[in-house]
Amino acid sequence: MPVTAGVEDAHTRAYGPDADALRRQDPEIADVLDGEARRQQDSLQLIAAENFTSPAVLAALGSRLANKYAEGYPGARYHGGCEYADAAERLAVERATALFGAEHANVQPHSGSSAVLAAYAALLRPGDTVLAMGLAHGGHLTHGSPANFSGRWFEFVPYGVDAESGLVDHAQVRALAHQHRPKAVVCGSISYPRHLDYAAFREIADEVGAALIVDAAHPIGLVAGGAAPNPVPYADVVCATTHKVLRGPRGGMVLCGHELAERIDRAVFPFTQGGAQMHTIAAKAVAFGEAATPGFTAYAHQVVANARVLAALLAGHGLHITTGGTDTHLVTADPAPLGIDGRTARARLAAAGMVVDTCALPYGDGRGIRFGTAAVTTQGMGAPEMERISALFAAALRTDDDARAVRAEVRELAERFPPYRG
């Protein structure tokens, strides 16, 4: 069994230490939380952006810091009684900077999108030109979607991946940068399964006098575990989430150097956010502490090993794996060789108890599927289980008949590796 980040015994029920009180007070919500616990227990969570936190992270999330209003920063709050809130945030900042080798960390962003918004607010003005990966090639909503603030406030120029290899076309990125002279270059993706070349992006940004913003929402947990390159030495600003492979609470953070620290802090508060969510910040501190352990390093490398095994096995079952494999926790695939599209594939897998996402396919008319191995690795699964998952995956995709037989096998596998024991 692989070494994991530590799925310890949970000393609580599905929704915390006051479960009985919640059941008495609000049985409807208690039923919802019980249902979600069962869903996570008896299905396979293969969404690349999801994971299971440790019970310690959950405990911090349910702590009395949830009651504390703490606008501002440690030592400079707008409310009294913040001495313990300050201590929690200082610990989170100290642990984040040490973990990633950054000079400054802001741990207040409520999400990855909030972190990106803060980076743009610190470095850009409305109307500025920004170069980022196009949404059809794996860019995020905050990389220029017309439905998002980014596409409404800035002029985004999209770059993409090579049609044959599926890899970032650095020649195209350089040509577009010299043609459009952007104020910032954004390096990051929600569905790119390979390591990004941060040095190459830094060189291109320097050639045109642009800031380099790395959106590391997906790989940051692998960075923490030494299983992916660290963007901090190359980027002006690194934006990230604290969930996904990092196994922390849902939230964001921004890493930067001393020279941008004040601008980033002011962009987070008071420009884009109000009071910090102190219970979440405490939970981030717990997660950063866990990520600094040898167990997490082993876990991060196991996540990648599992993803590579799963990608190779699914290719053998007929899926087209984009870029031919993965360097990370995520895999993207086109199920067209099986005669179905991404949405049909997702529905069939869901019926069989395997939860995945759809994703854009560059240069294609349909959608593919995106899945990851962070959660199942947290549960303690390794190469033998990836082989079992690949067979169940293929069986579910190849038929739209009754999925009950596959569903029963999925439930049996999931229940042998519970996300929380006890």
Coordinates of C-alpha atoms in Angstrom, one line a residue:
M1 CA 0.0 0.0 0.0
P2 CA 1.4 3.4 -0.9
V3 CA 2.4 5.9 1.7
T4 CA -0.2 8.6 1.9
A5 CA -0.4 12.0 3.5
G6 CA -2.3 10.3 6.4
V7 CA -5.9 9.3 6.4
E8 CA -6.2 9.2 10.1
D9 CA -9.0 7.9 12.2
A10 CA -11.7 10.5 12.3
H11 CA -13.0 11.2 15.8
T12 CA -16.1 12.9 14.5
R13 CA -19.0 11.9 12.4
A14 CA -19.6 13.1 8.9
Y15 CA -20.2 16.6 9.9
G16 CA -18.2 17.4 13.0
P17 CA -18.1 16.9 16.8
D18 CA -21.5 18.5 17.3
A19 CA -23.3 16.0 15.0
D20 CA -26.0 15.1 17.6
A21 CA -26.8 18.8 18.1
L22 CA -27.1 19.4 14.4
R23 CA -29.3 16.4 14.0
R24 CA -31.7 17.7 16.7
Q25 CA -31.6 21.3 15.5
D26 CA -31.8 20.8 11.7
P27 CA -32.5 17.2 10.6
E28 CA -32.9 18.3 7.0
I29 CA -29.4 19.6 6.7
A30 CA -28.1 16.7 8.8
D31 CA -29.7 14.3 6.2
V32 CA -27.9 16.3 3.4
L33 CA -24.5 16.0 5.1
D34 CA -25.1 12.3 5.8
G35 CA -26.0 11.8 2.2
E36 CA -22.8 13.5 1.0
A37 CA -20.7 11.4 3.4
R38 CA -22.3 8.3 1.9
R39 CA -21.6 9.5 -1.6
Q40 CA -18.0 10.1 -0.9
Q41 CA -17.8 6.7 0.9
D42 CA -19.2 4.5 -1.8
S43 CA -18.0 6.1 -5.0
L44 CA -14.6 6.9 -6.5
Q45 CA -13.8 10.6 -6.5
L46 CA -11.7 11.1 -9.6
I47 CA -12.3 14.9 -10.2
A48 CA -8.8 16.3 -10.6
A49 CA -9.6 19.4 -8.5
E50 CA -10.9 17.5 -5.5
N51 CA -9.3 15.7 -2.5
F52 CA -10.0 14.6 1.0
T53 CA -8.6 16.8 3.8
S54 CA -7.2 15.3 7.0
P55 CA -9.5 15.3 10.1
A56 CA -7.2 17.9 11.5
V57 CA -8.0 20.3 8.7
L58 CA -11.7 19.6 9.2
A59 CA -11.4 20.3 12.9
A60 CA -9.9 23.7 12.2
L61 CA -12.6 24.5 9.7
G62 CA -15.2 23.7 12.4
S63 CA -13.5 25.7 15.1
R64 CA -14.6 28.8 16.9
L65 CA -12.4 30.9 14.7
A66 CA -15.5 30.7 12.4
N67 CA -17.0 33.3 14.8
K68 CA -14.2 35.9 14.5
Y69 CA -14.3 39.0 12.4
A70 CA -10.7 39.9 11.4
E71 CA -10.6 42.6 8.7
G72 CA -7.1 43.6 8.0
Y73 CA -3.8 41.8 8.7
P74 CA -2.0 40.6 11.9
G75 CA -1.2 43.5 14.1
A76 CA -3.4 45.9 12.1
R77 CA -7.0 44.6 12.4
Y78 CA -10.1 46.7 12.3
H79 CA -11.7 44.7 15.1
G80 CA -10.6 43.9 18.6
G81 CA -10.0 40.5 20.1
C82 CA -7.8 39.3 17.2
E83 CA -4.8 38.0 19.1
Y84 CA -5.5 34.3 18.3
A85 CA -6.7 35.1 14.7
D86 CA -3.3 36.9 14.3
A87 CA -1.5 33.9 15.6
A88 CA -3.2 31.6 13.2
E89 CA -2.6 33.8 10.2
R90 CA 1.1 34.3 11.1
L91 CA 1.5 30.6 11.3
A92 CA -0.1 30.1 7.9
V93 CA 2.1 32.7 6.3
E94 CA 5.3 31.4 7.9
R95 CA 4.5 27.9 6.9
A96 CA 3.5 28.8 3.3
T97 CA 6.6 30.9 2.7
A98 CA 8.9 28.2 4.1
L99 CA 7.1 25.4 2.1
F100 CA 7.4 27.2 -1.3
G101 CA 10.5 29.3 -0.8
A102 CA 8.6 32.5 -1.2
E103 CA 9.4 35.9 0.4
H104 CA 5.8 36.7 1.0
A105 CA 2.5 34.9 1.2
N106 CA -1.1 36.2 1.4
V107 CA -3.3 33.5 2.7
Q108 CA -6.6 35.4 2.8
P109 CA -8.0 34.8 -0.8
H110 CA -11.3 32.9 -0.5
S111 CA -10.6 30.9 -3.7
G112 CA -8.2 30.5 -6.6
S113 CA -10.2 33.0 -8.6
S114 CA -10.0 35.5 -5.8
A115 CA -6.2 35.0 -5.8
V116 CA -6.0 35.7 -9.5
L117 CA -8.2 38.7 -9.2
A118 CA -5.9 40.1 -6.6
A119 CA -2.8 39.5 -8.8
Y120 CA -4.5 41.4 -11.7
A121 CA -5.6 44.2 -9.4
A122 CA -2.0 44.6 -8.1
L123 CA -0.3 44.5 -11.5
L124 CA -2.8 45.7 -14.1
R125 CA -5.3 48.4 -15.0
P126 CA -8.6 47.9 -16.9
G127 CA -7.9 47.7 -20.6
D128 CA -4.4 46.2 -20.3
T129 CA -3.4 43.4 -22.6
V130 CA -2.8 40.0 -21.1
L131 CA -1.4 36.9 -22.7
A132 CA -2.9 33.6 -21.4
M133 CA -3.8 30.1 -22.4
G134 CA -7.0 30.1 -24.4
L135 CA -10.0 28.5 -22.7
A136 CA -10.4 25.9 -25.5
H137 CA -6.8 24.8 -24.9
G138 CA -7.1 24.5 -21.1
G139 CA -7.2 28.1 -19.7
H140 CA -9.3 28.9 -16.7
L141 CA -12.3 31.3 -16.6
T142 CA -10.0 33.9 -15.0
H143 CA -7.8 33.7 -18.1
G144 CA -10.1 35.8 -20.3
S145 CA -13.6 34.2 -20.4
P146 CA -16.1 36.8 -21.5
A147 CA -18.4 35.6 -18.7
N148 CA -15.7 36.4 -16.1
F149 CA -14.4 39.7 -14.8
S150 CA -11.1 39.0 -16.5
G151 CA -12.6 39.0 -20.0
R152 CA -14.6 42.1 -19.3
W153 CA -11.9 44.2 -17.7
F154 CA -8.8 43.2 -19.8
E155 CA -7.8 42.5 -23.4
F156 CA -6.8 38.9 -23.4
V157 CA -4.8 37.4 -26.2
P158 CA -4.9 33.5 -26.1
Y159 CA -2.1 31.1 -26.8
G160 CA -2.5 27.4 -27.2
V161 CA -1.0 24.0 -27.6
D162 CA 0.5 22.3 -30.6
A163 CA -2.1 20.4 -32.6
E164 CA 0.1 17.3 -32.9
S165 CA 1.8 17.0 -29.6
G166 CA -0.7 18.7 -27.4
L167 CA 2.2 20.6 -25.7
V168 CA 2.4 24.4 -25.2
D169 CA 3.7 26.0 -28.4
H170 CA 6.4 28.3 -27.0
A171 CA 7.2 29.7 -30.4
Q172 CA 3.5 30.9 -30.7
V173 CA 3.7 32.3 -27.2
R174 CA 6.8 34.3 -28.0
A175 CA 5.4 35.5 -31.4
L176 CA 2.2 36.7 -29.7
A177 CA 4.0 38.4 -26.9
H178 CA 6.2 40.4 -29.3
Q179 CA 3.2 41.2 -31.5
H180 CA 0.8 42.4 -28.7
R181 CA 3.3 43.6 -26.0
P182 CA 1.1 42.4 -23.1
K183 CA 1.4 44.0 -19.6
A184 CA 1.3 40.4 -18.1
V185 CA 1.8 36.8 -19.3
V186 CA -0.3 34.2 -17.4
C187 CA 1.2 30.7 -17.2
G188 CA -1.2 28.1 -16.0
S189 CA -4.0 25.7 -17.0
I190 CA -6.9 23.6 -15.5
S191 CA -6.3 20.6 -17.8
Y192 CA -2.7 20.6 -19.0
P193 CA -1.2 17.3 -17.8
R194 CA 2.5 18.2 -18.3
H195 CA 4.9 20.3 -16.3
L196 CA 5.0 23.9 -17.5
D197 CA 8.3 25.4 -18.5
Y198 CA 8.4 28.4 -16.1
A199 CA 11.9 29.4 -17.2
A200 CA 10.7 29.7 -20.9
F201 CA 7.7 31.8 -19.9
R202 CA 10.0 34.0 -17.7
E203 CA 12.3 34.6 -20.7
I204 CA 9.4 35.5 -23.0
A205 CA 7.9 37.9 -20.4
D206 CA 11.2 39.6 -19.9
E207 CA 11.7 40.1 -23.7
V208 CA 8.5 42.2 -23.8
G209 CA 8.7 43.8 -20.3
A210 CA 5.7 41.9 -19.0
A211 CA 5.0 40.6 -15.5
L212 CA 4.8 36.8 -15.2
I213 CA 1.8 35.5 -13.3
V214 CA 1.7 31.8 -12.7
D215 CA -1.7 30.3 -11.9
A216 CA -0.5 27.1 -10.1
A217 CA -3.9 26.1 -8.7
H218 CA -3.5 22.5 -9.9
P219 CA 0.2 21.7 -9.5
I220 CA 0.9 23.6 -6.2
G221 CA 0.4 20.5 -4.1
L222 CA 2.8 18.6 -6.2
V223 CA 5.3 21.5 -5.8
A224 CA 4.9 21.2 -2.0
G225 CA 5.8 17.5 -2.2
G226 CA 8.7 18.0 -4.6
A227 CA 6.9 16.2 -7.4
A228 CA 6.6 19.2 -9.7
P229 CA 8.8 22.2 -10.6
N230 CA 8.5 25.3 -8.3
P231 CA 7.3 28.4 -10.1
V232 CA 8.2 30.8 -7.3
P233 CA 11.8 31.5 -8.5
Y234 CA 10.5 32.5 -11.9
A235 CA 7.2 34.3 -11.4
D236 CA 6.4 37.8 -10.2
V237 CA 3.3 36.4 -8.6
V238 CA 2.1 32.9 -8.0
C239 CA -1.6 32.3 -7.5
A240 CA -2.8 29.0 -6.1
T241 CA -5.6 27.1 -4.4
T242 CA -5.1 25.3 -1.1
H243 CA -7.3 22.3 -1.9
K244 CA -6.6 19.8 -4.7
V245 CA -3.4 17.9 -4.2
L246 CA -2.4 20.1 -1.3
R247 CA -5.3 18.6 0.7
G248 CA -6.2 21.8 2.5
P249 CA -9.5 23.6 2.8
R250 CA -11.2 25.2 -0.2
G251 CA -9.4 28.5 -0.6
G252 CA -6.6 30.4 -2.3
M253 CA -3.3 32.1 -1.7
V254 CA -0.8 34.4 -3.4
L255 CA 3.0 34.1 -3.3
C256 CA 5.3 36.9 -4.3
G257 CA 8.6 38.8 -3.5
H258 CA 9.0 41.6 -1.0
E259 CA 8.8 44.3 -3.7
L260 CA 5.2 43.3 -4.5
A261 CA 4.0 42.3 -1.0
E262 CA 2.3 45.6 -0.1
R263 CA 0.6 45.8 -3.5
I264 CA -0.7 42.2 -3.3
D265 CA -1.9 42.7 0.3
R266 CA -3.8 45.9 -0.6
A267 CA -5.3 44.1 -3.7
V268 CA -6.7 41.4 -1.4
F269 CA -7.8 43.6 1.4
P270 CA -9.4 46.1 1.1
F271 CA -9.6 46.2 -2.7
T272 CA -11.2 42.8 -3.5
Q273 CA -12.2 41.2 -0.2
G274 CA -13.5 42.1 3.2
G275 CA -13.0 40.1 6.4
A276 CA -10.7 37.1 6.3
Q277 CA -12.2 33.7 7.0
M278 CA -10.1 32.9 10.0
H279 CA -11.3 29.3 10.4
T280 CA -10.2 28.6 6.9
I281 CA -6.9 30.3 7.4
A282 CA -6.3 28.1 10.4
A283 CA -7.1 25.1 8.3
K284 CA -4.7 26.3 5.7
A285 CA -2.0 26.5 8.3
V286 CA -2.7 22.9 9.3
A287 CA -2.4 21.8 5.7
F288 CA 0.8 23.7 5.1
G289 CA 2.2 22.0 8.2
E290 CA 1.1 18.6 6.9
A291 CA 2.6 19.3 3.4
A292 CA 6.0 19.9 5.0
T293 CA 6.3 16.3 6.2
P294 CA 8.1 13.3 4.6
G295 CA 4.8 11.5 4.4
F296 CA 3.4 14.2 2.1
T297 CA 6.4 14.1 -0.1
A298 CA 5.9 10.3 -0.6
Y299 CA 2.2 11.0 -1.1
A300 CA 2.7 13.6 -3.8
H301 CA 5.0 11.3 -5.8
Q302 CA 2.5 8.4 -5.4
V303 CA -0.2 10.7 -6.8
V304 CA 1.9 11.2 -10.0
A305 CA 2.8 7.5 -10.2
N306 CA -0.8 6.5 -10.0
A307 CA -1.8 9.0 -12.6
R308 CA 0.8 7.7 -15.0
V309 CA -0.2 4.1 -14.5
L310 CA -3.9 4.9 -14.9
A311 CA -3.3 6.9 -18.1
A312 CA -1.2 4.1 -19.6
L313 CA -3.9 1.5 -18.7
L314 CA -6.7 3.5 -20.1
A315 CA -4.8 4.1 -23.4
G316 CA -4.7 0.3 -23.6
H317 CA -8.5 0.2 -23.2
G318 CA -8.9 2.5 -26.3
L319 CA -9.1 6.1 -24.9
H320 CA -7.0 8.7 -26.6
I321 CA -4.8 10.2 -23.8
T322 CA -3.9 13.8 -24.7
T323 CA -0.1 14.5 -24.8
G324 CA 0.4 10.7 -24.6
G325 CA 0.4 10.7 -20.8
T326 CA 0.9 12.9 -17.8
D327 CA 3.5 14.4 -15.5
T328 CA 1.0 15.4 -12.9
H329 CA -2.0 14.3 -10.9
L330 CA -4.4 14.8 -13.8
V331 CA -5.2 13.1 -17.1
T332 CA -7.2 14.3 -20.0
A333 CA -8.6 12.0 -22.6
D334 CA -10.8 11.9 -25.7
P335 CA -13.3 9.0 -25.6
A336 CA -14.1 9.4 -29.3
P337 CA -12.3 6.1 -30.2
L338 CA -15.0 4.4 -28.1
G339 CA -17.7 6.1 -30.1
I340 CA -18.9 8.5 -27.4
D341 CA -18.2 12.1 -26.5
G342 CA -17.1 13.6 -23.1
R343 CA -20.5 14.3 -21.8
T344 CA -21.8 10.8 -22.5
A345 CA -18.6 9.4 -20.9
R346 CA -19.1 11.4 -17.8
A347 CA -22.7 10.3 -17.5
R348 CA -21.8 6.6 -17.9
L349 CA -19.0 6.9 -15.4
A350 CA -21.3 8.7 -12.9
A351 CA -23.9 5.9 -13.2
A352 CA -21.2 3.5 -12.3
G353 CA -20.0 5.5 -9.3
M354 CA -16.9 7.1 -10.8
V355 CA -17.0 10.9 -10.7
V356 CA -15.0 12.8 -13.4
D357 CA -15.2 16.1 -15.3
T358 CA -15.5 17.0 -18.9
C359 CA -12.9 19.4 -20.5
A360 CA -12.3 21.2 -23.7
L361 CA -10.4 19.4 -26.4
P362 CA -8.1 21.7 -28.5
Y363 CA -8.7 21.4 -32.2
G364 CA -11.8 19.2 -31.7
D365 CA -15.5 19.8 -31.9
G366 CA -16.5 17.8 -28.8
R367 CA -15.4 17.6 -25.2
G368 CA -13.1 15.1 -23.5
I369 CA -12.9 14.0 -19.9
R370 CA -10.5 15.1 -17.2
F371 CA -9.8 13.0 -14.1
G372 CA -7.1 12.8 -11.4
T373 CA -5.6 10.6 -8.8
A374 CA -5.2 12.8 -5.7
A375 CA -8.3 11.6 -3.8
V376 CA -7.9 7.9 -4.4
T377 CA -4.2 8.2 -3.5
T378 CA -5.2 9.9 -0.2
Q379 CA -7.4 6.8 0.4
G380 CA -4.3 4.6 0.1
M381 CA -4.7 3.2 -3.4
G382 CA -1.7 2.3 -5.5
A383 CA -0.9 0.6 -8.8
P384 CA -3.1 -2.5 -8.2
E385 CA -6.1 -0.3 -7.6
M386 CA -5.3 1.8 -10.7
E387 CA -5.5 -1.4 -12.7
R388 CA -8.8 -2.3 -11.2
I389 CA -10.1 1.3 -11.7
S390 CA -9.0 1.2 -15.4
A391 CA -11.0 -2.0 -16.0
L392 CA -14.1 -0.6 -14.3
F393 CA -13.7 2.7 -16.2
A394 CA -13.5 0.8 -19.5
A395 CA -16.5 -1.4 -18.7
A396 CA -18.6 1.6 -17.8
L397 CA -17.7 3.5 -21.0
R398 CA -18.3 0.7 -23.4
T399 CA -22.0 0.2 -22.6
D400 CA -25.0 2.3 -21.8
D401 CA -26.8 -0.7 -20.4
D402 CA -27.6 -1.2 -16.7
A403 CA -24.5 -0.1 -14.8
R404 CA -25.4 -1.9 -11.6
A405 CA -22.8 -4.6 -11.9
V406 CA -20.0 -2.1 -12.4
R407 CA -21.5 0.1 -9.7
A408 CA -21.3 -2.8 -7.2
E409 CA -17.7 -3.4 -7.9
V410 CA -16.9 0.3 -7.6
R411 CA -18.7 0.4 -4.2
E412 CA -16.7 -2.6 -3.0
L413 CA -13.4 -1.0 -4.0
A414 CA -14.3 2.4 -2.5
E415 CA -15.4 0.9 0.8
R416 CA -12.1 -1.0 1.1
F417 CA -10.3 2.3 1.1
P418 CA -12.5 4.7 3.1
P419 CA -11.5 8.4 3.1
Y420 CA -12.1 8.6 6.8
R421 CA -11.8 5.6 9.2
G422 CA -13.7 5.4 12.4

